[in-house]
Tab-separated table of C-alpha atoms and ligand atoms in Angstrom:
chain	number	residue	atom	x	y	z
A	6	MET	CA	-76.091	-55.004	128.144
A	7	GLU	CA	-75.555	-56.849	124.932
A	8	LYS	CA	-75.230	-54.460	121.991
A	9	LYS	CA	-76.530	-55.182	118.570
A	10	ILE	CA	-74.225	-53.423	116.209
A	11	PHE	CA	-74.991	-52.639	112.555
A	12	SER	CA	-72.995	-50.558	110.108
A	13	GLY	CA	-72.440	-50.288	106.370
A	14	VAL	CA	-69.747	-49.206	103.941
A	15	GLN	CA	-70.279	-48.436	100.262
A	16	PRO	CA	-68.209	-50.557	97.843
A	17	THR	CA	-67.143	-47.617	95.701
A	18	GLY	CA	-63.374	-48.176	95.731
A	19	ASN	CA	-60.663	-46.094	97.383
A	20	LEU	CA	-61.493	-46.911	100.987
A	21	HIS	CA	-59.345	-44.491	102.918
A	22	LEU	CA	-58.015	-43.433	106.307
A	23	GLY	CA	-61.184	-41.491	107.042
A	24	ASN	CA	-63.313	-44.617	106.565
A	25	TYR	CA	-60.852	-46.461	108.745
A	26	LEU	CA	-60.598	-44.007	111.667
A	27	GLY	CA	-64.224	-42.859	111.469
A	28	ALA	CA	-65.771	-46.313	111.123
A	29	ILE	CA	-63.844	-49.524	110.405
A	30	LYS	CA	-61.381	-49.231	113.355
A	31	ASN	CA	-64.441	-48.946	115.626
A	32	PHE	CA	-66.067	-51.950	113.953
A	33	VAL	CA	-62.955	-53.986	114.890
A	34	ASP	CA	-63.118	-52.903	118.565
A	35	LEU	CA	-66.810	-53.701	118.704
A	36	ASN	CA	-66.234	-57.064	117.020
A	37	ASN	CA	-63.599	-57.889	119.603
A	38	ASP	CA	-65.980	-57.369	122.535
A	39	THR	CA	-67.493	-60.808	123.007
A	40	LYS	CA	-70.713	-59.295	124.434
A	41	ASN	CA	-71.599	-57.637	121.098
A	42	GLU	CA	-73.482	-59.075	118.102
A	43	CYS	CA	-72.155	-57.319	115.037
A	44	ILE	CA	-73.342	-57.062	111.466
A	45	PHE	CA	-71.268	-55.247	108.837
A	46	CYS	CA	-72.889	-54.692	105.464
A	47	VAL	CA	-71.361	-53.959	102.099
A	48	VAL	CA	-74.019	-51.577	100.858
A	49	ASP	CA	-74.033	-52.216	97.161
A	50	LEU	CA	-77.621	-50.885	96.681
A	51	HIS	CA	-76.420	-47.555	98.064
A	52	ALA	CA	-73.432	-47.589	95.701
A	53	ILE	CA	-75.665	-47.532	92.610
A	54	THR	CA	-77.154	-44.189	93.555
A	55	VAL	CA	-74.202	-42.961	91.463
A	56	SER	CA	-73.426	-44.631	88.200
A	57	GLN	CA	-71.162	-47.684	88.591
A	58	ASN	CA	-69.193	-49.861	86.144
A	59	PRO	CA	-70.520	-53.379	86.906
A	60	LYS	CA	-67.074	-55.060	86.704
A	61	GLU	CA	-65.548	-52.505	88.996
A	62	LEU	CA	-68.469	-52.703	91.387
A	63	LYS	CA	-67.921	-56.453	91.691
A	64	SER	CA	-64.282	-56.055	92.532
A	65	SER	CA	-65.085	-53.164	94.912
A	66	ILE	CA	-67.402	-55.464	96.812
A	67	HIS	CA	-64.577	-57.989	97.175
A	68	GLU	CA	-62.221	-55.228	98.210
A	69	THR	CA	-64.579	-53.995	100.915
A	70	VAL	CA	-64.900	-57.482	102.356
A	71	ALA	CA	-61.114	-57.913	102.182
A	72	THR	CA	-60.686	-54.572	104.001
A	73	PHE	CA	-63.015	-55.575	106.778
A	74	VAL	CA	-61.172	-58.846	107.320
A	75	ALA	CA	-57.689	-57.321	106.910
A	76	SER	CA	-58.559	-54.652	109.466
A	77	GLY	CA	-59.406	-57.363	112.009
A	78	ILE	CA	-63.107	-58.102	111.714
A	79	ASP	CA	-63.588	-61.851	112.308
A	80	PRO	CA	-66.137	-63.286	109.851
A	81	GLN	CA	-66.732	-66.211	112.244
A	82	LYS	CA	-67.871	-63.800	114.896
A	83	SER	CA	-69.471	-60.973	112.909
A	84	ILE	CA	-71.892	-61.227	110.004
A	85	ILE	CA	-70.411	-59.765	106.842
A	86	PHE	CA	-72.705	-59.631	103.812
A	87	ASN	CA	-73.828	-57.557	100.855
A	88	GLN	CA	-77.108	-55.719	100.907
A	89	SER	CA	-78.405	-56.619	97.443
A	90	LYS	CA	-78.473	-60.318	98.323
A	91	VAL	CA	-80.865	-59.859	101.208
A	92	SER	CA	-84.030	-58.667	99.497
A	93	ALA	CA	-85.637	-57.608	102.786
A	94	HIS	CA	-83.589	-54.376	102.534
A	95	SER	CA	-85.206	-53.213	99.325
A	96	GLU	CA	-88.660	-54.259	100.549
A	97	ALA	CA	-88.363	-52.541	103.914
A	98	ALA	CA	-86.970	-49.439	102.235
A	99	TRP	CA	-90.158	-49.173	100.127
A	100	ILE	CA	-92.402	-49.639	103.138
A	101	LEU	CA	-90.454	-47.075	105.193
A	102	SER	CA	-90.563	-44.645	102.276
A	103	CYS	CA	-94.324	-44.642	102.862
A	104	VAL	CA	-93.684	-43.590	106.454
A	105	ALA	CA	-90.875	-41.005	106.026
A	106	LYS	CA	-91.895	-37.403	105.153
A	107	MET	CA	-90.542	-35.501	102.173
A	108	GLY	CA	-89.878	-32.577	104.517
A	109	TRP	CA	-87.507	-34.757	106.512
A	110	LEU	CA	-85.594	-35.865	103.457
A	111	ASN	CA	-85.489	-32.312	102.116
A	112	ARG	CA	-83.335	-31.393	105.058
A	113	MET	CA	-80.562	-33.934	104.288
A	114	THR	CA	-77.401	-32.006	103.602
A	115	GLN	CA	-75.643	-34.958	101.886
A	116	PHE	CA	-78.318	-35.023	99.164
A	117	LYS	CA	-77.974	-31.306	98.664
A	118	GLU	CA	-74.206	-31.620	98.281
A	119	LYS	CA	-74.325	-34.680	96.066
A	120	ALA	CA	-77.187	-33.474	93.855
A	121	GLY	CA	-75.541	-30.134	93.309
A	122	LYS	CA	-77.351	-27.236	91.649
A	123	ASP	CA	-79.584	-29.225	89.344
A	124	LYS	CA	-81.664	-31.297	91.731
A	125	GLU	CA	-84.266	-32.088	89.009
A	126	LYS	CA	-81.604	-34.276	87.317
A	127	ALA	CA	-80.684	-36.275	90.446
A	128	ASN	CA	-82.020	-39.808	90.540
A	129	ILE	CA	-84.696	-40.718	93.115
A	130	GLY	CA	-82.451	-43.289	94.747
A	131	LEU	CA	-79.945	-40.531	95.713
A	132	TYR	CA	-82.852	-38.666	97.366
A	133	SER	CA	-84.337	-41.675	99.193
A	134	TYR	CA	-80.949	-43.115	100.129
A	135	PRO	CA	-81.311	-42.435	103.867
A	136	VAL	CA	-84.589	-44.394	103.896
A	137	LEU	CA	-82.720	-47.459	102.606
A	138	MET	CA	-80.130	-46.802	105.306
A	139	ALA	CA	-82.936	-46.774	107.923
A	140	ALA	CA	-84.208	-50.113	106.585
A	141	ASP	CA	-80.690	-51.581	106.889
A	142	ILE	CA	-80.498	-50.628	110.550
A	143	LEU	CA	-84.032	-51.291	111.666
A	144	LEU	CA	-84.336	-54.774	110.171
A	145	TYR	CA	-81.834	-56.163	112.631
A	146	ASP	CA	-83.132	-54.487	115.822
A	147	SER	CA	-79.813	-52.723	115.958
A	148	THR	CA	-79.083	-50.867	119.184
A	149	HIS	CA	-75.859	-49.101	118.144
A	150	VAL	CA	-74.564	-47.828	114.857
A	151	PRO	CA	-70.878	-46.898	114.547
A	152	VAL	CA	-70.336	-44.248	111.856
A	153	GLY	CA	-68.353	-41.163	111.037
A	154	ASP	CA	-69.732	-37.712	111.647
A	155	ASP	CA	-71.094	-37.306	108.113
A	156	GLN	CA	-73.748	-39.972	108.745
A	157	LYS	CA	-75.125	-38.314	111.894
A	158	GLN	CA	-78.052	-36.667	110.152
A	159	HIS	CA	-79.031	-39.924	108.383
A	160	LEU	CA	-79.120	-41.686	111.714
A	161	GLU	CA	-81.342	-39.035	113.220
A	162	LEU	CA	-83.696	-39.548	110.292
A	163	CYS	CA	-83.632	-43.302	110.928
A	164	ARG	CA	-84.626	-42.687	114.522
A	165	ASP	CA	-87.477	-40.419	113.405
A	166	ILE	CA	-88.743	-43.050	110.919
A	167	ALA	CA	-88.626	-45.790	113.598
A	168	GLN	CA	-90.481	-43.625	116.025
A	169	LYS	CA	-93.163	-42.658	113.510
A	170	PHE	CA	-93.724	-46.284	112.483
A	171	ASN	CA	-94.080	-47.338	116.135
A	172	ASN	CA	-96.513	-44.484	116.749
A	173	ASP	CA	-98.545	-44.862	113.587
A	174	PHE	CA	-99.178	-48.602	114.263
A	175	GLU	CA	-99.238	-48.197	118.043
A	176	ILE	CA	-96.616	-50.829	118.739
A	177	GLU	CA	-94.200	-49.669	121.322
A	178	ASN	CA	-90.603	-50.664	120.589
A	179	PHE	CA	-91.365	-52.610	117.388
A	180	PHE	CA	-88.462	-50.838	115.821
A	181	ILE	CA	-85.633	-50.233	118.213
A	182	ILE	CA	-84.461	-46.620	118.265
A	183	PRO	CA	-80.744	-46.966	117.529
A	184	GLU	CA	-77.918	-44.958	119.093
A	185	PRO	CA	-75.159	-43.570	116.954
A	186	LEU	CA	-71.598	-44.398	118.005
A	187	ILE	CA	-69.467	-41.484	116.791
A	188	LYS	CA	-65.857	-41.203	117.994
A	189	LYS	CA	-65.641	-37.759	119.469
A	190	GLY	CA	-62.868	-35.599	118.034
A	191	PHE	CA	-61.749	-38.022	115.307
A	192	SER	CA	-65.023	-38.705	113.468
A	193	ARG	CA	-64.327	-36.346	110.502
A	194	ILE	CA	-60.944	-36.819	108.900
A	195	MET	CA	-60.254	-34.097	106.430
A	196	SER	CA	-58.499	-34.015	103.020
A	197	LEU	CA	-54.710	-33.866	103.099
A	198	LYS	CA	-54.965	-31.041	100.531
A	199	ASP	CA	-57.644	-28.945	102.269
A	200	GLY	CA	-58.292	-29.028	106.014
A	201	LEU	CA	-61.841	-27.753	105.451
A	202	LYS	CA	-62.950	-30.528	103.113
A	203	LYS	CA	-63.748	-34.094	104.179
A	204	MET	CA	-61.387	-36.870	103.081
A	205	SER	CA	-63.382	-38.580	100.369
A	206	LYS	CA	-63.307	-41.540	97.996
A	207	SER	CA	-64.536	-39.407	95.134
A	208	GLU	CA	-62.035	-36.534	95.360
A	209	VAL	CA	-60.069	-36.418	92.104
A	210	SER	CA	-56.650	-35.945	93.600
A	211	ASP	CA	-55.297	-39.149	95.078
A	212	LEU	CA	-52.915	-37.011	97.134
A	213	SER	CA	-55.907	-35.791	99.146
A	214	ARG	CA	-56.383	-39.177	100.912
A	215	ILE	CA	-54.442	-42.211	102.232
A	216	ASN	CA	-55.987	-45.269	100.649
A	217	LEU	CA	-56.065	-48.432	102.690
A	218	THR	CA	-54.296	-50.100	99.784
A	219	ASP	CA	-51.401	-47.615	99.619
A	220	ASP	CA	-47.875	-48.962	100.159
A	221	LYS	CA	-45.273	-47.444	102.494
A	222	ASP	CA	-43.794	-45.094	99.897
A	223	GLN	CA	-47.162	-43.784	98.830
A	224	ILE	CA	-48.174	-43.076	102.420
A	225	ALA	CA	-44.852	-41.365	103.198
A	226	ASN	CA	-45.106	-39.263	100.015
A	227	LYS	CA	-48.700	-38.180	100.663
A	228	ILE	CA	-47.952	-37.118	104.250
A	229	LYS	CA	-44.854	-35.259	103.049
A	230	LYS	CA	-46.947	-33.410	100.475
A	231	ALA	CA	-49.912	-32.803	102.852
A	232	LYS	CA	-50.830	-29.176	103.089
A	233	THR	CA	-49.702	-27.263	106.177
A	234	ASP	CA	-49.235	-23.701	107.231
A	235	THR	CA	-45.861	-22.001	107.870
A	236	LEU	CA	-45.993	-21.709	111.665
A	237	PRO	CA	-44.471	-24.179	114.134
A	238	LEU	CA	-47.008	-26.509	115.840
A	239	PRO	CA	-49.207	-24.819	118.400
A	240	SER	CA	-49.094	-25.187	122.174
A	241	THR	CA	-52.785	-24.684	122.917
A	242	ILE	CA	-56.032	-26.247	121.749
A	243	GLU	CA	-57.477	-22.799	120.969
A	244	GLU	CA	-54.581	-22.099	118.597
A	245	LEU	CA	-54.945	-25.536	117.007
A	246	GLU	CA	-58.682	-24.939	116.379
A	247	LYS	CA	-57.753	-21.999	114.111
A	248	ARG	CA	-55.444	-24.098	111.919
A	249	PRO	CA	-57.472	-26.737	110.060
A	250	GLU	CA	-54.606	-28.602	108.379
A	251	ALA	CA	-52.563	-28.831	111.615
A	252	LYS	CA	-55.714	-29.904	113.508
A	253	ASN	CA	-56.409	-32.657	110.982
A	254	LEU	CA	-52.902	-34.108	111.036
A	255	MET	CA	-52.763	-33.856	114.824
A	256	GLY	CA	-56.173	-35.601	114.889
A	257	ILE	CA	-54.915	-38.452	112.773
A	258	TYR	CA	-51.827	-38.777	115.002
A	259	SER	CA	-53.883	-38.690	118.224
A	260	SER	CA	-56.371	-41.188	116.923
A	261	LEU	CA	-53.711	-43.669	115.877
A	262	THR	CA	-51.700	-43.335	119.092
A	263	ASN	CA	-54.864	-43.381	121.242
A	264	ASN	CA	-53.796	-39.997	122.664
A	265	THR	CA	-55.893	-36.971	123.505
A	266	PHE	CA	-55.308	-33.825	121.414
A	267	ARG	CA	-53.854	-32.316	124.601
A	268	LYS	CA	-51.162	-34.979	124.872
A	269	SER	CA	-50.214	-34.710	121.170
A	270	ILE	CA	-50.017	-30.920	121.445
A	271	ASP	CA	-47.683	-31.217	124.463
A	272	GLU	CA	-45.475	-33.660	122.448
A	273	PHE	CA	-45.040	-31.353	119.468
A	274	ALA	CA	-45.608	-27.791	120.695
A	275	GLY	CA	-43.142	-25.379	119.018
A	276	LYS	CA	-41.731	-28.087	116.684
A	277	ASN	CA	-41.677	-27.854	112.896
A	278	PHE	CA	-44.029	-29.758	110.627
A	279	SER	CA	-41.172	-31.696	109.096
A	280	GLU	CA	-40.326	-33.372	112.422
A	281	PHE	CA	-43.970	-34.008	113.201
A	282	LYS	CA	-44.697	-35.370	109.702
A	283	GLU	CA	-41.858	-37.918	110.031
A	284	LYS	CA	-43.375	-39.287	113.202
A	285	LEU	CA	-46.865	-39.211	111.725
A	286	SER	CA	-45.669	-41.072	108.669
A	287	ASP	CA	-44.191	-43.868	110.805
A	288	ILE	CA	-47.354	-44.140	112.827
A	289	VAL	CA	-49.644	-44.301	109.770
A	290	ILE	CA	-47.411	-46.740	107.931
A	291	ASN	CA	-47.289	-48.960	111.058
A	292	GLU	CA	-51.034	-49.145	111.186
A	293	ILE	CA	-52.007	-49.161	107.523
A	294	ASN	CA	-49.236	-51.151	105.845
A	295	PRO	CA	-50.069	-54.499	107.441
A	296	ILE	CA	-53.721	-53.911	106.457
A	297	SER	CA	-52.803	-53.046	102.891
A	298	MET	CA	-50.622	-56.114	102.527
A	299	LYS	CA	-53.336	-58.338	103.918
A	300	ILE	CA	-55.940	-56.776	101.564
A	301	LYS	CA	-53.787	-57.651	98.610
A	302	GLU	CA	-53.304	-61.195	99.855
A	303	LEU	CA	-57.028	-61.685	100.495
A	304	LEU	CA	-57.906	-60.387	97.025
A	305	GLU	CA	-55.986	-63.312	95.556
A	306	ASP	CA	-58.514	-65.677	97.185
A	307	LYS	CA	-61.902	-64.718	95.703
A	308	VAL	CA	-63.372	-68.120	96.740
A	309	PHE	CA	-62.698	-67.248	100.367
A	310	LEU	CA	-64.249	-63.764	100.010
A	311	GLU	CA	-67.325	-65.158	98.215
A	312	LYS	CA	-67.719	-67.741	100.984
A	313	ILE	CA	-67.720	-65.005	103.669
A	314	LEU	CA	-70.455	-63.166	101.751
A	315	LYS	CA	-72.509	-66.279	101.137
A	316	ASP	CA	-72.419	-67.375	104.773
A	317	GLY	CA	-73.131	-63.761	105.904
A	318	CYS	CA	-76.056	-63.438	103.553
A	319	GLU	CA	-77.670	-66.622	104.818
A	320	LYS	CA	-77.436	-65.433	108.449
A	321	ALA	CA	-78.577	-61.909	107.639
A	322	ASN	CA	-81.443	-63.229	105.548
A	323	GLU	CA	-82.668	-65.332	108.405
A	324	ILE	CA	-82.939	-62.354	110.746
A	325	ALA	CA	-84.203	-59.810	108.236
A	326	SER	CA	-86.882	-62.002	106.668
A	327	LYS	CA	-88.382	-62.666	110.088
A	328	LYS	CA	-88.680	-58.922	110.715
A	329	VAL	CA	-90.247	-58.348	107.291
A	330	LYS	CA	-92.791	-61.052	108.077
A	331	LYS	CA	-93.785	-59.211	111.258
A	332	ILE	CA	-93.985	-55.903	109.289
A	333	HIS	CA	-96.401	-57.610	106.845
A	334	GLU	CA	-98.642	-58.663	109.689
A	335	ILE	CA	-98.599	-55.155	111.169
A	336	LEU	CA	-99.498	-53.591	107.834
A	337	GLY	CA	-102.299	-56.058	107.065
A	338	PHE	CA	-100.660	-57.604	103.970
B	430	LIG	P1	-69.609	-44.429	103.336
B	430	LIG	O1	-69.416	-45.706	102.542
B	430	LIG	O2	-69.601	-43.123	102.666
B	430	LIG	O3	-68.507	-44.424	104.497
B	430	LIG	C1	-68.329	-45.554	105.346
B	430	LIG	C2	-68.053	-45.038	106.746
B	430	LIG	O4	-66.896	-44.173	106.774
B	430	LIG	C3	-67.209	-42.930	107.413
B	430	LIG	N1	-66.426	-41.881	106.792
B	430	LIG	C4	-65.611	-41.039	107.454
B	430	LIG	N2	-65.329	-40.951	108.759
B	430	LIG	C5	-64.429	-40.006	109.143
B	430	LIG	N3	-63.840	-39.125	108.252
B	430	LIG	C6	-64.116	-39.204	106.912
B	430	LIG	N4	-63.509	-38.341	106.053
B	430	LIG	C7	-65.027	-40.189	106.471
B	430	LIG	N5	-65.537	-40.513	105.225
B	430	LIG	C8	-66.374	-41.559	105.466
B	430	LIG	C9	-68.717	-42.791	107.211
B	430	LIG	O5	-69.256	-41.907	108.139
B	430	LIG	C10	-69.227	-44.201	107.313
B	430	LIG	O6	-69.423	-44.537	108.663
B	430	LIG	N6	-74.575	-44.256	104.082
B	430	LIG	C11	-73.352	-44.834	104.572
B	430	LIG	C12	-73.345	-46.383	104.487
B	430	LIG	C13	-74.523	-47.006	105.162
B	430	LIG	C14	-74.740	-47.250	106.555
B	430	LIG	C15	-75.922	-47.980	106.648
B	430	LIG	C16	-73.991	-46.868	107.639
B	430	LIG	C17	-75.569	-47.592	104.513
B	430	LIG	N7	-76.412	-48.173	105.411
B	430	LIG	C18	-76.431	-48.323	107.871
B	430	LIG	C19	-74.510	-47.255	108.894
B	430	LIG	C20	-75.687	-47.980	109.001
B	430	LIG	C21	-72.194	-44.355	103.681
B	430	LIG	O7	-72.388	-43.962	102.552
B	430	LIG	O8	-70.926	-44.560	104.199
């Protein structure tokens, strides 16, 4: 069956190894399968749910496009565009916000984390963010959505919204109920400084993440300084489960070598972290350095990046505006 793939990445700077292994690497594999139709969106409307410097936002949009292309997404084959330029997204988000229930949104753990203690001061966009995400996905009749583990709950909400709309207006399959594509085992890359915290763009310490723009020395240094425990590497999965930092580094290694955890454990059981880290460093550099060099090269050619966005927006707009037209008819507008 032909898959319709949709996914989005926020242009908020510092794209990192977690974004790559949890999402972008899968985008590339999906793009390479000729049977798939893929759409990858730079979700700039989502980015403004936290305050952004307009100049930096513009360059982060370019950087996100450059990262997609440098990682191997072919803009001739996949649609790459930015959300704000296809107005159907904002419009569908409003309409779907009249379908989604407050009770559903109240359960979203990411809002609770991001809003912190004082929810009264959080902006409404941060709260309704998953509804905009549902609009993104549903406008394109997407069948599959590749994401990291942290987006799982938002996708479940998207499925609920789609289902409710179809039921309310009694049109079976008007919105396609999308399936999440989450890479088992490697969908949550953790901070290099704390194996219990997710690797994140917004973490203050740059040592906590490997940025996709880091050079060889930066990568080697970050892996050298990554937190570990004092024991040699474990020989069983049960033992690894109890050691979050070891598990995270082993996960990164396994993901990049396309190995199972089992195989990586067999390779390093009883060895010291220093030996393992040297190997890990080589593997990460091998994968990320060519991407980082290509990103820098692409960022020199803003005309090329703008052209990708412009072409992508035209194609996305054609699909999304047709869906919005049908929504209008259904609603009686
Ligand atoms: P964003 O921009 O926070 O992250 C982009 C993608 O990277 C994944 N990711 C991770 N995966 C593994 N380990 C990590 N430490 C890690 N950190 C981030 C995310 O799961 C995501 O797949 N709301 C989304 C963007 C979005 C979207 C959409 C996604 C908007 N509309 C429609 C899919 C479909 C977000 O903020 O991702």
